[in-house]
Coordinates of C-alpha atoms in Angstrom, one line a residue:
X1 CA -3.9 18.1 9.5
X2 CA -5.9 18.0 6.3
X3 CA -5.6 14.3 6.0
X4 CA -6.7 13.8 9.6
X5 CA -9.8 16.0 9.0
X6 CA -10.6 14.0 5.8
X7 CA -10.5 10.8 7.7
X8 CA -12.6 12.0 10.6
X9 CA -15.3 13.7 8.6
X10 CA -16.2 12.2 5.2
X11 CA -18.8 14.6 3.8
X12 CA -18.4 18.1 5.0
X13 CA -14.6 18.1 4.7
X14 CA -14.8 16.7 1.2
X15 CA -17.3 19.4 0.2
X16 CA -15.1 22.1 1.6
X17 CA -12.0 20.8 -0.2
X18 CA -14.0 20.5 -3.5
X19 CA -15.3 24.1 -3.2
X20 CA -11.8 25.4 -2.5
X21 CA -10.4 23.4 -5.4
X22 CA -12.9 24.8 -7.9
X23 CA -12.7 28.4 -6.6
X24 CA -8.9 28.3 -6.6
X25 CA -9.0 27.0 -10.2
X26 CA -11.4 29.8 -11.3
X27 CA -9.3 32.5 -9.6
X28 CA -6.0 31.2 -10.6
X29 CA -4.8 30.9 -7.0
X30 CA -2.2 28.3 -7.7
X31 CA -1.1 27.6 -4.1
X32 CA -4.6 27.0 -2.9
X33 CA -5.4 25.0 -6.0
X34 CA -2.5 22.6 -5.3
X35 CA -3.2 22.3 -1.6
X36 CA -6.8 21.6 -2.3
X37 CA -5.9 18.9 -4.9
X38 CA -3.6 17.3 -2.3
X39 CA -6.3 17.4 0.3
X40 CA -8.9 15.8 -2.1
X41 CA -6.4 13.1 -3.1
X42 CA -5.7 12.2 0.6
X43 CA -9.4 12.1 1.4
X44 CA -10.5 9.9 -1.5
X45 CA -7.5 7.7 -1.1
X46 CA -8.4 7.1 2.5
X47 CA -11.9 6.2 1.4
X48 CA -10.4 3.7 -1.2
X49 CA -11.6 5.6 -4.2
X50 CA -8.2 5.3 -5.9
X51 CA -9.3 6.2 -9.5
X52 CA -10.9 9.5 -8.3
X53 CA -8.0 10.2 -6.0
X54 CA -5.5 9.9 -8.9
X55 CA -7.6 12.1 -11.1
X56 CA -6.6 15.2 -9.2
X57 CA -3.1 14.7 -10.5
X58 CA -4.4 14.7 -14.0
X59 CA -6.4 17.8 -13.3
X60 CA -3.2 19.6 -12.1
X61 CA -1.5 18.4 -15.3
X62 CA -4.2 19.8 -17.5
X63 CA -4.1 23.1 -15.7
X64 CA -0.3 23.2 -16.3
X65 CA -0.9 22.8 -20.0
X66 CA -3.7 25.4 -20.2
X67 CA -3.0 28.5 -22.3
X68 CA -1.8 31.4 -20.1
X69 CA -1.5 29.2 -17.0
X70 CA 1.0 30.4 -14.3
X71 CA 1.0 26.9 -12.7
X72 CA 3.8 25.5 -14.9
X73 CA 6.4 24.9 -12.1
X74 CA 8.5 22.0 -11.0
X75 CA 6.6 21.8 -7.8
X76 CA 3.2 21.6 -9.6
X77 CA 4.6 18.9 -11.9
X78 CA 6.0 17.0 -8.9
X79 CA 2.6 17.2 -7.1
X80 CA 0.8 15.9 -10.1
X81 CA 3.1 13.0 -10.5
X82 CA 3.1 12.1 -6.8
X83 CA -0.7 12.1 -6.7
X84 CA -1.0 10.0 -9.9
X85 CA 1.8 7.6 -9.0
X86 CA 0.6 7.0 -5.4
X87 CA -2.9 6.2 -6.6
X88 CA -1.6 3.7 -9.3
X89 CA 0.0 1.6 -6.5
X90 CA -3.3 0.5 -5.1
X91 CA -4.6 -0.1 -8.6
X92 CA -1.8 -2.6 -9.2
X93 CA 0.0 -0.6 -11.9
X94 CA 3.4 -1.0 -10.3
X95 CA 5.7 -0.2 -13.3
X96 CA 3.7 2.9 -14.2
X97 CA 3.6 4.0 -10.5
X98 CA 7.4 3.6 -10.3
X99 CA 8.0 5.7 -13.4
X100 CA 5.6 8.4 -12.3
X101 CA 6.9 8.7 -8.7
X102 CA 10.5 8.6 -9.9
X103 CA 9.7 11.5 -12.2
X104 CA 8.2 13.4 -9.2
X105 CA 11.4 13.0 -7.3
X106 CA 13.4 14.3 -10.2
X107 CA 11.2 17.4 -10.5
X108 CA 11.7 18.0 -6.7
X109 CA 15.5 17.5 -6.9
X110 CA 15.9 20.0 -9.8
X111 CA 13.6 22.5 -8.0
X112 CA 15.6 22.4 -4.7
X113 CA 19.1 22.3 -6.1
X114 CA 22.1 20.5 -4.7
X115 CA 22.5 22.6 -1.5
X116 CA 18.9 22.6 -0.2
X117 CA 17.5 20.0 2.1
X118 CA 14.0 19.0 1.0
X119 CA 11.5 18.5 3.8
X120 CA 8.5 17.9 1.6
X121 CA 9.4 14.9 -0.5
X122 CA 8.6 12.3 2.3
X123 CA 5.2 11.3 0.7
X124 CA 6.8 10.6 -2.7
X125 CA 9.7 8.8 -1.2
X126 CA 7.4 6.6 1.0
X127 CA 5.2 5.8 -2.0
X128 CA 8.3 4.9 -4.1
X129 CA 9.4 2.6 -1.2
X130 CA 6.1 0.8 -1.4
X131 CA 6.4 0.3 -5.2
X132 CA 9.9 -1.1 -4.8
X133 CA 8.6 -3.6 -2.3
X134 CA 6.0 -4.8 -4.8
X135 CA 8.6 -4.9 -7.5
X136 CA 10.7 -7.2 -5.3
X137 CA 13.6 -4.7 -4.7
X138 CA 13.7 -5.2 -1.0
X139 CA 16.9 -3.3 -0.2
X140 CA 15.8 -0.3 -2.2
X141 CA 12.4 -0.5 -0.6
X142 CA 13.6 -0.6 3.0
X143 CA 16.3 2.1 2.4
X144 CA 13.7 4.5 0.9
X145 CA 11.2 3.8 3.7
X146 CA 13.9 4.8 6.2
X147 CA 14.7 7.9 4.1
X148 CA 11.1 8.9 4.0
X149 CA 10.8 8.8 7.8
X150 CA 14.0 10.9 8.2
X151 CA 12.7 13.4 5.7
X152 CA 9.4 13.7 7.5
X153 CA 11.1 14.2 10.8
X154 CA 13.0 17.2 9.3
X155 CA 9.6 18.7 8.5
X156 CA 8.6 18.5 12.2
X157 CA 5.0 17.7 11.2
X158 CA 3.5 14.8 13.3
X159 CA 1.1 13.8 10.5
X160 CA 4.0 13.6 8.0
X161 CA 6.0 11.5 10.5
X162 CA 3.1 9.2 11.2
X163 CA 2.3 8.7 7.6
X164 CA 5.9 7.8 6.7
X165 CA 6.1 5.4 9.6
X166 CA 2.8 3.8 8.5
X167 CA 4.1 3.3 5.0
X168 CA 7.3 1.8 6.3
X169 CA 5.2 -0.7 8.2
X170 CA 3.5 -1.5 5.0
X171 CA 6.8 -2.0 3.1
X172 CA 8.3 -4.3 5.7
X173 CA 5.1 -6.4 6.1
X174 CA 4.8 -6.9 2.3
X175 CA 8.3 -8.2 2.3
X176 CA 7.7 -10.4 5.4
X177 CA 10.8 -8.6 6.7
X178 CA 12.1 -9.5 10.2
X179 CA 12.1 -5.8 11.1
X180 CA 8.4 -5.5 10.4
X181 CA 7.4 -5.8 14.1
X182 CA 10.0 -3.2 15.3
X183 CA 8.6 -0.7 12.8
X184 CA 5.0 -1.4 13.8
X185 CA 5.9 -1.0 17.5
X186 CA 7.7 2.2 16.8
X187 CA 4.7 3.6 15.1
X188 CA 2.4 2.5 17.9
X189 CA 4.6 4.3 20.5
X190 CA 4.7 7.5 18.4
X191 CA 0.9 7.4 17.8
X192 CA 0.2 6.9 21.5
X193 CA 2.4 9.8 22.4
X194 CA 0.8 12.1 19.8
X195 CA -2.7 10.8 20.5
X196 CA -3.4 9.8 17.0
X197 CA -5.9 6.9 17.0
X198 CA -5.7 6.4 13.2
X199 CA -2.0 5.5 13.4
X200 CA -2.4 3.7 16.7
X201 CA -4.8 1.1 15.3
X202 CA -3.0 0.9 12.1
X203 CA 0.2 0.1 14.0
X204 CA -1.5 -2.6 16.0
X205 CA -2.9 -4.2 12.9
X206 CA 0.7 -4.4 11.5
X207 CA 1.9 -5.8 14.8
X208 CA -0.6 -8.5 14.5
X209 CA 0.4 -9.6 11.1
X210 CA 4.1 -9.3 11.9
X211 CA 3.6 -11.8 14.7
X212 CA 2.9 -14.4 12.0
X213 CA 6.7 -14.7 11.6
X214 CA 6.8 -16.4 15.0
X215 CA 5.1 -19.8 14.6
X216 CA 4.2 -19.8 18.3
X217 CA 2.4 -16.4 18.1
X218 CA 0.4 -16.7 15.0
X219 CA -3.0 -17.0 16.8
X220 CA -2.1 -14.0 19.0
X221 CA -1.2 -12.0 15.9
X222 CA -4.4 -13.0 14.1
X223 CA -6.5 -12.0 17.1
X224 CA -4.8 -8.7 17.4
X225 CA -5.3 -8.0 13.7
X226 CA -9.0 -8.7 14.1
X227 CA -9.3 -6.5 17.2
X228 CA -7.4 -3.6 15.8
X229 CA -8.6 -3.4 12.2
X230 CA -12.3 -2.6 12.9
X231 CA -11.1 0.2 15.2
X232 CA -8.9 1.5 12.5
X233 CA -11.8 1.5 10.1
X234 CA -13.9 3.6 12.5
X235 CA -11.6 6.5 11.6
X236 CA -13.4 6.2 8.2
X237 CA -10.3 4.7 6.6
X238 CA -11.1 2.3 3.9
X239 CA -7.8 1.8 2.2
X240 CA -5.9 -1.6 2.5
X241 CA -9.0 -3.7 3.0
X242 CA -7.9 -6.3 0.5
X243 CA -4.5 -6.4 2.2
X244 CA -6.1 -7.3 5.5
X245 CA -8.2 -10.0 3.8
X246 CA -5.0 -11.5 2.4
X247 CA -3.3 -11.4 5.9
X248 CA -6.4 -13.0 7.5
X249 CA -6.2 -15.8 5.0
X250 CA -2.5 -16.2 5.5
X251 CA -3.1 -16.4 9.3
X252 CA -5.8 -19.0 8.8
X253 CA -3.6 -21.1 6.6
X254 CA -0.8 -21.0 9.3
X255 CA -3.3 -22.0 12.0
X256 CA -4.9 -24.8 9.9
X257 CA -8.3 -22.9 9.6
X258 CA -8.4 -23.4 5.9
X259 CA -12.1 -22.9 5.3
X260 CA -12.0 -19.6 7.2
X261 CA -9.1 -18.6 5.0
X262 CA -11.2 -19.2 1.9
X263 CA -13.9 -17.0 3.4
X264 CA -11.3 -14.2 3.8
X265 CA -10.2 -14.7 0.2
X266 CA -13.9 -14.5 -1.0
X267 CA -14.3 -11.3 0.9
X268 CA -11.1 -9.9 -0.5
X269 CA -12.1 -10.7 -4.1
X270 CA -15.4 -8.9 -3.5
X271 CA -13.7 -5.8 -2.0
X272 CA -11.2 -5.8 -4.8
X273 CA -14.0 -5.5 -7.4
X274 CA -15.9 -3.0 -5.3
X275 CA -13.0 -0.6 -4.7
X276 CA -10.6 -1.4 -7.5
X277 CA -7.9 -2.2 -4.9
X278 CA -5.7 -4.6 -7.0
X279 CA -2.3 -4.4 -5.5
X280 CA -2.8 -7.7 -3.8
X281 CA -4.8 -9.3 -6.6
X282 CA -2.1 -11.9 -7.3
X283 CA -1.9 -12.9 -3.6
X284 CA -5.7 -13.4 -3.5
X285 CA -5.5 -15.9 -6.3
X286 CA -2.4 -17.6 -5.0
X287 CA -3.9 -18.2 -1.6
X288 CA -7.2 -19.2 -3.1
X289 CA -5.6 -22.0 -5.0
X290 CA -3.3 -23.1 -2.2
X291 CA -6.1 -23.3 0.4
X292 CA -8.4 -25.2 -2.0
X293 CA -5.6 -27.7 -2.7
X294 CA -5.0 -28.2 1.1
X295 CA -8.7 -29.0 1.5
X296 CA -8.4 -31.7 -1.2
X297 CA -9.4 -29.9 -4.3
X298 CA -7.0 -31.1 -6.9
X299 CA -9.0 -29.7 -9.8
X300 CA -7.5 -27.7 -12.7
X301 CA -9.3 -24.7 -11.3
X302 CA -7.4 -24.8 -8.0
X303 CA -4.0 -25.2 -9.6
X304 CA -5.1 -22.7 -12.3
X305 CA -5.7 -20.1 -9.6
X306 CA -2.0 -20.2 -8.6
X307 CA -1.0 -20.0 -12.3
X308 CA -3.4 -17.0 -12.6
X309 CA -1.6 -15.4 -9.6
X310 CA 1.7 -15.8 -11.5
X311 CA 0.3 -14.3 -14.7
X312 CA -1.2 -11.3 -12.8
X313 CA 2.1 -10.7 -11.0
X314 CA 4.0 -10.7 -14.3
X315 CA 1.5 -8.3 -15.8
X316 CA 1.6 -5.9 -12.9
X317 CA 5.4 -6.1 -12.6
X318 CA 5.4 -7.7 -9.1
X319 CA 8.4 -10.0 -9.1
X320 CA 7.8 -10.6 -5.3
X321 CA 4.4 -12.0 -5.9
X322 CA 5.5 -13.9 -9.0
X323 CA 8.1 -15.6 -6.8
X324 CA 5.5 -16.6 -4.2
X325 CA 3.3 -18.1 -6.9
X326 CA 6.3 -20.0 -8.4
X327 CA 7.1 -21.4 -4.9
X328 CA 3.6 -22.7 -4.6
X329 CA 3.8 -24.3 -8.1
X330 CA 7.2 -25.7 -7.4
X331 CA 5.9 -27.3 -4.2
X332 CA 3.0 -28.9 -6.1
X333 CA 5.5 -30.1 -8.7
X334 CA 7.7 -31.7 -6.1
X335 CA 4.6 -33.5 -4.6
X336 CA 3.8 -34.9 -8.1
X337 CA 0.5 -32.9 -8.3
X338 CA 1.6 -31.2 -11.5
X339 CA 4.0 -32.2 -14.2
X340 CA 5.8 -28.9 -15.0
X341 CA 9.0 -27.9 -13.3
X342 CA 9.3 -24.4 -12.0
X343 CA 12.5 -22.4 -11.4
X344 CA 12.4 -20.4 -8.2
X345 CA 16.1 -19.3 -8.1
X346 CA 15.2 -15.9 -9.4
X347 CA 18.6 -14.4 -9.0
X348 CA 17.3 -11.0 -10.3
X349 CA 15.3 -10.6 -7.1
X350 CA 17.0 -8.7 -4.2
X351 CA 15.5 -10.0 -1.0
X352 CA 16.7 -9.4 2.5
X353 CA 19.0 -12.1 3.8
X354 CA 16.5 -13.1 6.6
X355 CA 12.9 -13.1 5.4
X356 CA 9.9 -15.3 4.9
X357 CA 8.6 -15.5 1.4

């Protein structure tokens, strides 16, 4: 409910949460302090202000360490780690995000004990699933995405269920998983039943990009993405803008509209710098180089863009995107456009048996 309010109303709700956060901190109302911090995180994350969103985790951590604070609990520590870890994903800090979110789950497990079923960890589990996808651990990612949905259903909260299903769509689409479309359609059905336009248009955006896996439906998918995404953004959601630019460019590449694809990449690079959304930075550079080469640009800059993608992926810890960049380079090597050989066996990657890299 808090997240929905934040998405629908950008100014008054943010002010109310900020006031509650500050007052709760002054009065030592720990429950209100943590709830307000989580509300502010959700709001600023939805508005793609990832650095500020993550800062509320640090503020909880500082409060825990303050002299005389009564906030030092496993729940508070788990909340701080979940907020910081989730924000780090969109900033492209995948290794750090994985470490932080794993620690959040450990705090929660110790707090609950072996015999208690936790119904509040779905956000942490869903975020960890997303990190695993970027890291290239496909089986872990899809298993955790399923676990997050099951956990959210135990809570009985429609917003929790919808958010976990949306994150599962994200996980499966990043992996180009064959089940991506079934997850997106399941979210669409749930959102329509619950009358949740934020999730409805998000689901239809994911249905659109999932259709790329069928070569006969690429144009249909591209059109659906471009129809649904603006309506999703009317809910004041700003997150995932770079992801959509990447998917538009991928669709244009599949349809042979290569210059349109480069326009999408240019827009993605601009948005990345504006919002600090760097989780698809490597993909932007990979596609930039690939599209330029298709259009006849055999310069060092075009090939260098793909090499930059590989370097970014390595730095961020994304073995999935590193593999995609290597496949592009291996293809260029096979065509005689570059001299180096590239190994794309990558036996340390755990990809689903049926997938499109």
